[in-house]
JSON list of C-alpha atoms in Angstrom, two decimals:
[
{"chain": "G", "resi": 28, "resn": "UNK", "atom": "CA", "xyz": [3.59, -46.66, -49.47]},
{"chain": "G", "resi": 29, "resn": "UNK", "atom": "CA", "xyz": [4.05, -45.66, -46.15]},
{"chain": "G", "resi": 30, "resn": "UNK", "atom": "CA", "xyz": [5.65, -42.54, -47.08]},
{"chain": "G", "resi": 31, "resn": "UNK", "atom": "CA", "xyz": [2.37, -41.89, -49.05]},
{"chain": "G", "resi": 32, "resn": "UNK", "atom": "CA", "xyz": [-0.20, -42.43, -46.08]},
{"chain": "G", "resi": 33, "resn": "UNK", "atom": "CA", "xyz": [2.15, -40.21, -43.91]},
{"chain": "G", "resi": 34, "resn": "UNK", "atom": "CA", "xyz": [1.72, -37.03, -46.07]},
{"chain": "G", "resi": 35, "resn": "UNK", "atom": "CA", "xyz": [-1.75, -37.74, -46.62]},
{"chain": "G", "resi": 36, "resn": "UNK", "atom": "CA", "xyz": [-2.29, -38.07, -42.56]},
{"chain": "G", "resi": 37, "resn": "UNK", "atom": "CA", "xyz": [0.14, -34.69, -42.11]},
{"chain": "G", "resi": 38, "resn": "UNK", "atom": "CA", "xyz": [-1.91, -32.69, -44.90]},
{"chain": "G", "resi": 39, "resn": "UNK", "atom": "CA", "xyz": [-5.60, -34.00, -43.50]},
{"chain": "G", "resi": 40, "resn": "UNK", "atom": "CA", "xyz": [-4.15, -33.06, -40.25]},
{"chain": "G", "resi": 41, "resn": "UNK", "atom": "CA", "xyz": [-3.21, -29.61, -41.49]},
{"chain": "G", "resi": 42, "resn": "UNK", "atom": "CA", "xyz": [-6.74, -29.07, -43.24]},
{"chain": "G", "resi": 43, "resn": "UNK", "atom": "CA", "xyz": [-8.37, -29.82, -40.12]},
{"chain": "G", "resi": 44, "resn": "UNK", "atom": "CA", "xyz": [-6.21, -27.25, -38.07]},
{"chain": "G", "resi": 45, "resn": "UNK", "atom": "CA", "xyz": [-6.94, -24.58, -40.31]},
{"chain": "G", "resi": 46, "resn": "UNK", "atom": "CA", "xyz": [-10.76, -25.23, -40.56]},
{"chain": "G", "resi": 47, "resn": "UNK", "atom": "CA", "xyz": [-11.34, -25.24, -36.90]},
{"chain": "G", "resi": 48, "resn": "UNK", "atom": "CA", "xyz": [-9.43, -22.43, -36.44]},
{"chain": "G", "resi": 49, "resn": "UNK", "atom": "CA", "xyz": [-11.15, -20.04, -39.07]},
{"chain": "G", "resi": 50, "resn": "UNK", "atom": "CA", "xyz": [-14.89, -21.44, -38.26]},
{"chain": "G", "resi": 51, "resn": "UNK", "atom": "CA", "xyz": [-13.76, -20.85, -34.20]},
{"chain": "G", "resi": 52, "resn": "UNK", "atom": "CA", "xyz": [-12.81, -17.30, -35.03]},
{"chain": "G", "resi": 53, "resn": "UNK", "atom": "CA", "xyz": [-16.37, -16.11, -36.87]},
{"chain": "G", "resi": 54, "resn": "UNK", "atom": "CA", "xyz": [-18.51, -17.13, -34.45]},
{"chain": "G", "resi": 55, "resn": "UNK", "atom": "CA", "xyz": [-19.46, -13.93, -33.00]},
{"chain": "G", "resi": 56, "resn": "UNK", "atom": "CA", "xyz": [-20.70, -12.77, -29.57]},
{"chain": "G", "resi": 57, "resn": "UNK", "atom": "CA", "xyz": [-22.80, -15.36, -27.87]},
{"chain": "G", "resi": 58, "resn": "UNK", "atom": "CA", "xyz": [-26.08, -14.08, -26.35]},
{"chain": "G", "resi": 59, "resn": "UNK", "atom": "CA", "xyz": [-26.11, -14.03, -22.93]},
{"chain": "G", "resi": 60, "resn": "UNK", "atom": "CA", "xyz": [-22.69, -15.29, -22.03]},
{"chain": "G", "resi": 61, "resn": "UNK", "atom": "CA", "xyz": [-22.09, -14.79, -18.24]},
{"chain": "G", "resi": 62, "resn": "UNK", "atom": "CA", "xyz": [-24.92, -12.04, -18.34]},
{"chain": "G", "resi": 63, "resn": "UNK", "atom": "CA", "xyz": [-25.00, -10.57, -14.96]},
{"chain": "G", "resi": 64, "resn": "UNK", "atom": "CA", "xyz": [-21.00, -10.79, -14.85]},
{"chain": "G", "resi": 65, "resn": "UNK", "atom": "CA", "xyz": [-20.29, -9.61, -18.02]},
{"chain": "G", "resi": 66, "resn": "UNK", "atom": "CA", "xyz": [-19.47, -5.66, -18.88]},
{"chain": "G", "resi": 67, "resn": "UNK", "atom": "CA", "xyz": [-18.33, -6.10, -22.55]},
{"chain": "G", "resi": 68, "resn": "UNK", "atom": "CA", "xyz": [-15.35, -5.41, -23.97]},
{"chain": "G", "resi": 69, "resn": "UNK", "atom": "CA", "xyz": [-14.44, -1.59, -22.81]},
{"chain": "G", "resi": 70, "resn": "UNK", "atom": "CA", "xyz": [-14.59, -2.93, -18.79]},
{"chain": "G", "resi": 71, "resn": "UNK", "atom": "CA", "xyz": [-10.71, -2.33, -18.67]},
{"chain": "G", "resi": 72, "resn": "UNK", "atom": "CA", "xyz": [-9.80, -0.40, -21.57]},
{"chain": "G", "resi": 73, "resn": "UNK", "atom": "CA", "xyz": [-12.84, 1.33, -22.89]},
{"chain": "G", "resi": 74, "resn": "UNK", "atom": "CA", "xyz": [-13.73, 4.71, -22.24]},
{"chain": "G", "resi": 75, "resn": "UNK", "atom": "CA", "xyz": [-16.09, 4.18, -19.97]},
{"chain": "G", "resi": 76, "resn": "UNK", "atom": "CA", "xyz": [-14.23, 5.20, -16.42]},
{"chain": "G", "resi": 77, "resn": "UNK", "atom": "CA", "xyz": [-11.11, 7.87, -16.86]},
{"chain": "G", "resi": 78, "resn": "UNK", "atom": "CA", "xyz": [-11.45, 7.46, -20.67]},
{"chain": "G", "resi": 79, "resn": "UNK", "atom": "CA", "xyz": [-8.77, 4.40, -19.95]},
{"chain": "G", "resi": 80, "resn": "UNK", "atom": "CA", "xyz": [-6.85, 5.88, -17.76]},
{"chain": "G", "resi": 81, "resn": "UNK", "atom": "CA", "xyz": [-7.78, 4.08, -14.78]},
{"chain": "G", "resi": 82, "resn": "UNK", "atom": "CA", "xyz": [-5.14, 1.58, -14.86]},
{"chain": "G", "resi": 83, "resn": "UNK", "atom": "CA", "xyz": [-2.73, 4.27, -14.49]},
{"chain": "G", "resi": 84, "resn": "UNK", "atom": "CA", "xyz": [-4.17, 6.50, -12.02]},
{"chain": "G", "resi": 85, "resn": "UNK", "atom": "CA", "xyz": [-5.57, 3.77, -10.22]},
{"chain": "G", "resi": 86, "resn": "UNK", "atom": "CA", "xyz": [-2.18, 2.54, -8.62]},
{"chain": "G", "resi": 87, "resn": "UNK", "atom": "CA", "xyz": [-1.27, 6.07, -8.40]},
{"chain": "G", "resi": 88, "resn": "UNK", "atom": "CA", "xyz": [-4.10, 7.02, -6.03]},
{"chain": "G", "resi": 89, "resn": "UNK", "atom": "CA", "xyz": [-3.35, 3.83, -3.93]},
{"chain": "G", "resi": 90, "resn": "UNK", "atom": "CA", "xyz": [0.31, 5.01, -3.65]},
{"chain": "G", "resi": 91, "resn": "UNK", "atom": "CA", "xyz": [-1.05, 8.22, -2.40]},
{"chain": "G", "resi": 92, "resn": "UNK", "atom": "CA", "xyz": [-3.36, 6.68, 0.22]},
{"chain": "G", "resi": 93, "resn": "UNK", "atom": "CA", "xyz": [-1.04, 4.46, 1.90]},
{"chain": "G", "resi": 94, "resn": "UNK", "atom": "CA", "xyz": [1.86, 7.29, 1.99]},
{"chain": "G", "resi": 95, "resn": "UNK", "atom": "CA", "xyz": [-1.19, 9.36, 3.86]},
{"chain": "G", "resi": 96, "resn": "UNK", "atom": "CA", "xyz": [-1.62, 6.91, 6.22]},
{"chain": "G", "resi": 97, "resn": "UNK", "atom": "CA", "xyz": [1.94, 6.57, 7.11]},
{"chain": "G", "resi": 98, "resn": "UNK", "atom": "CA", "xyz": [2.13, 10.10, 7.41]},
{"chain": "G", "resi": 99, "resn": "UNK", "atom": "CA", "xyz": [-1.00, 10.53, 9.44]},
{"chain": "G", "resi": 100, "resn": "UNK", "atom": "CA", "xyz": [-0.08, 7.95, 11.78]},
{"chain": "G", "resi": 101, "resn": "UNK", "atom": "CA", "xyz": [3.28, 9.42, 12.37]},
{"chain": "G", "resi": 102, "resn": "UNK", "atom": "CA", "xyz": [1.63, 12.92, 12.91]},
{"chain": "G", "resi": 103, "resn": "UNK", "atom": "CA", "xyz": [-0.82, 11.40, 15.49]},
{"chain": "G", "resi": 104, "resn": "UNK", "atom": "CA", "xyz": [2.12, 9.34, 17.43]},
{"chain": "G", "resi": 105, "resn": "UNK", "atom": "CA", "xyz": [4.16, 12.73, 17.60]},
{"chain": "G", "resi": 106, "resn": "UNK", "atom": "CA", "xyz": [1.26, 14.55, 18.30]},
{"chain": "G", "resi": 107, "resn": "UNK", "atom": "CA", "xyz": [1.01, 12.38, 21.72]},
{"chain": "G", "resi": 108, "resn": "UNK", "atom": "CA", "xyz": [4.46, 12.58, 22.62]},
{"chain": "G", "resi": 109, "resn": "UNK", "atom": "CA", "xyz": [5.93, 9.37, 21.16]},
{"chain": "G", "resi": 110, "resn": "UNK", "atom": "CA", "xyz": [9.42, 10.17, 19.76]},
{"chain": "G", "resi": 111, "resn": "UNK", "atom": "CA", "xyz": [11.37, 8.44, 17.14]},
{"chain": "G", "resi": 112, "resn": "UNK", "atom": "CA", "xyz": [13.32, 6.70, 19.62]},
{"chain": "G", "resi": 113, "resn": "UNK", "atom": "CA", "xyz": [10.62, 5.11, 21.51]},
{"chain": "G", "resi": 114, "resn": "UNK", "atom": "CA", "xyz": [10.26, 7.40, 24.60]},
{"chain": "G", "resi": 115, "resn": "UNK", "atom": "CA", "xyz": [7.52, 9.73, 25.11]},
{"chain": "G", "resi": 116, "resn": "UNK", "atom": "CA", "xyz": [8.13, 13.73, 26.23]},
{"chain": "G", "resi": 117, "resn": "UNK", "atom": "CA", "xyz": [7.88, 13.07, 29.51]},
{"chain": "G", "resi": 118, "resn": "UNK", "atom": "CA", "xyz": [10.79, 10.59, 29.55]},
{"chain": "G", "resi": 119, "resn": "UNK", "atom": "CA", "xyz": [12.97, 12.72, 27.87]},
{"chain": "G", "resi": 120, "resn": "UNK", "atom": "CA", "xyz": [12.64, 15.49, 29.98]},
{"chain": "G", "resi": 121, "resn": "UNK", "atom": "CA", "xyz": [13.21, 13.77, 32.95]},
{"chain": "G", "resi": 122, "resn": "UNK", "atom": "CA", "xyz": [16.29, 12.06, 31.21]},
{"chain": "G", "resi": 123, "resn": "UNK", "atom": "CA", "xyz": [17.35, 15.89, 30.88]},
{"chain": "G", "resi": 124, "resn": "UNK", "atom": "CA", "xyz": [17.02, 17.18, 34.19]},
{"chain": "G", "resi": 125, "resn": "UNK", "atom": "CA", "xyz": [18.89, 14.13, 35.58]},
{"chain": "G", "resi": 126, "resn": "UNK", "atom": "CA", "xyz": [21.49, 14.63, 33.29]},
{"chain": "G", "resi": 127, "resn": "UNK", "atom": "CA", "xyz": [21.86, 18.44, 34.41]},
{"chain": "G", "resi": 128, "resn": "UNK", "atom": "CA", "xyz": [21.85, 17.05, 37.96]},
{"chain": "G", "resi": 129, "resn": "UNK", "atom": "CA", "xyz": [24.69, 14.91, 37.11]},
{"chain": "G", "resi": 130, "resn": "UNK", "atom": "CA", "xyz": [26.78, 17.93, 35.87]},
{"chain": "G", "resi": 131, "resn": "UNK", "atom": "CA", "xyz": [26.01, 19.83, 38.78]},
{"chain": "G", "resi": 132, "resn": "UNK", "atom": "CA", "xyz": [24.22, 22.65, 36.86]},
{"chain": "G", "resi": 133, "resn": "UNK", "atom": "CA", "xyz": [21.17, 22.33, 39.43]},
{"chain": "G", "resi": 134, "resn": "UNK", "atom": "CA", "xyz": [21.07, 21.67, 43.13]},
{"chain": "G", "resi": 135, "resn": "UNK", "atom": "CA", "xyz": [19.38, 18.96, 44.96]},
{"chain": "G", "resi": 136, "resn": "UNK", "atom": "CA", "xyz": [16.28, 21.05, 45.78]},
{"chain": "G", "resi": 137, "resn": "UNK", "atom": "CA", "xyz": [15.89, 22.12, 42.46]},
{"chain": "G", "resi": 138, "resn": "UNK", "atom": "CA", "xyz": [16.17, 18.62, 41.16]},
{"chain": "G", "resi": 139, "resn": "UNK", "atom": "CA", "xyz": [13.29, 17.90, 43.45]},
{"chain": "G", "resi": 140, "resn": "UNK", "atom": "CA", "xyz": [11.27, 20.65, 42.89]},
{"chain": "G", "resi": 141, "resn": "UNK", "atom": "CA", "xyz": [11.02, 19.77, 39.01]},
{"chain": "G", "resi": 142, "resn": "UNK", "atom": "CA", "xyz": [11.16, 16.00, 38.98]},
{"chain": "G", "resi": 143, "resn": "UNK", "atom": "CA", "xyz": [7.97, 16.76, 41.33]},
{"chain": "G", "resi": 144, "resn": "UNK", "atom": "CA", "xyz": [6.34, 19.24, 38.29]},
{"chain": "G", "resi": 145, "resn": "UNK", "atom": "CA", "xyz": [7.27, 16.73, 35.81]},
{"chain": "G", "resi": 146, "resn": "UNK", "atom": "CA", "xyz": [5.19, 14.13, 37.74]},
{"chain": "G", "resi": 147, "resn": "UNK", "atom": "CA", "xyz": [2.16, 15.73, 37.51]}
]
């Protein structure tokens, strides 16, 4: 007798589940559902924006924008004389002048004149 009750309960639960899912699937579009925020089914996949390619072209454009920002920043830094190792063009020129003086390629008078020119 217990086996019969369990079988009836399982059958009743299965019938209720199947009936509920088919009834829920047949509910159509609800009017005014999130009206100010609902843009319809074609919001991202439809033909509204770039024929559905917006999800492909969007990330590519974002990457290109980031690359352009990095390249522009590097260009501006180099334009104002900052090299990759953190020294300015003035510092590098003074360093080269000191090296030439240390090697004996230029004398003290020429070193002082060029150093004075670099200071301006």
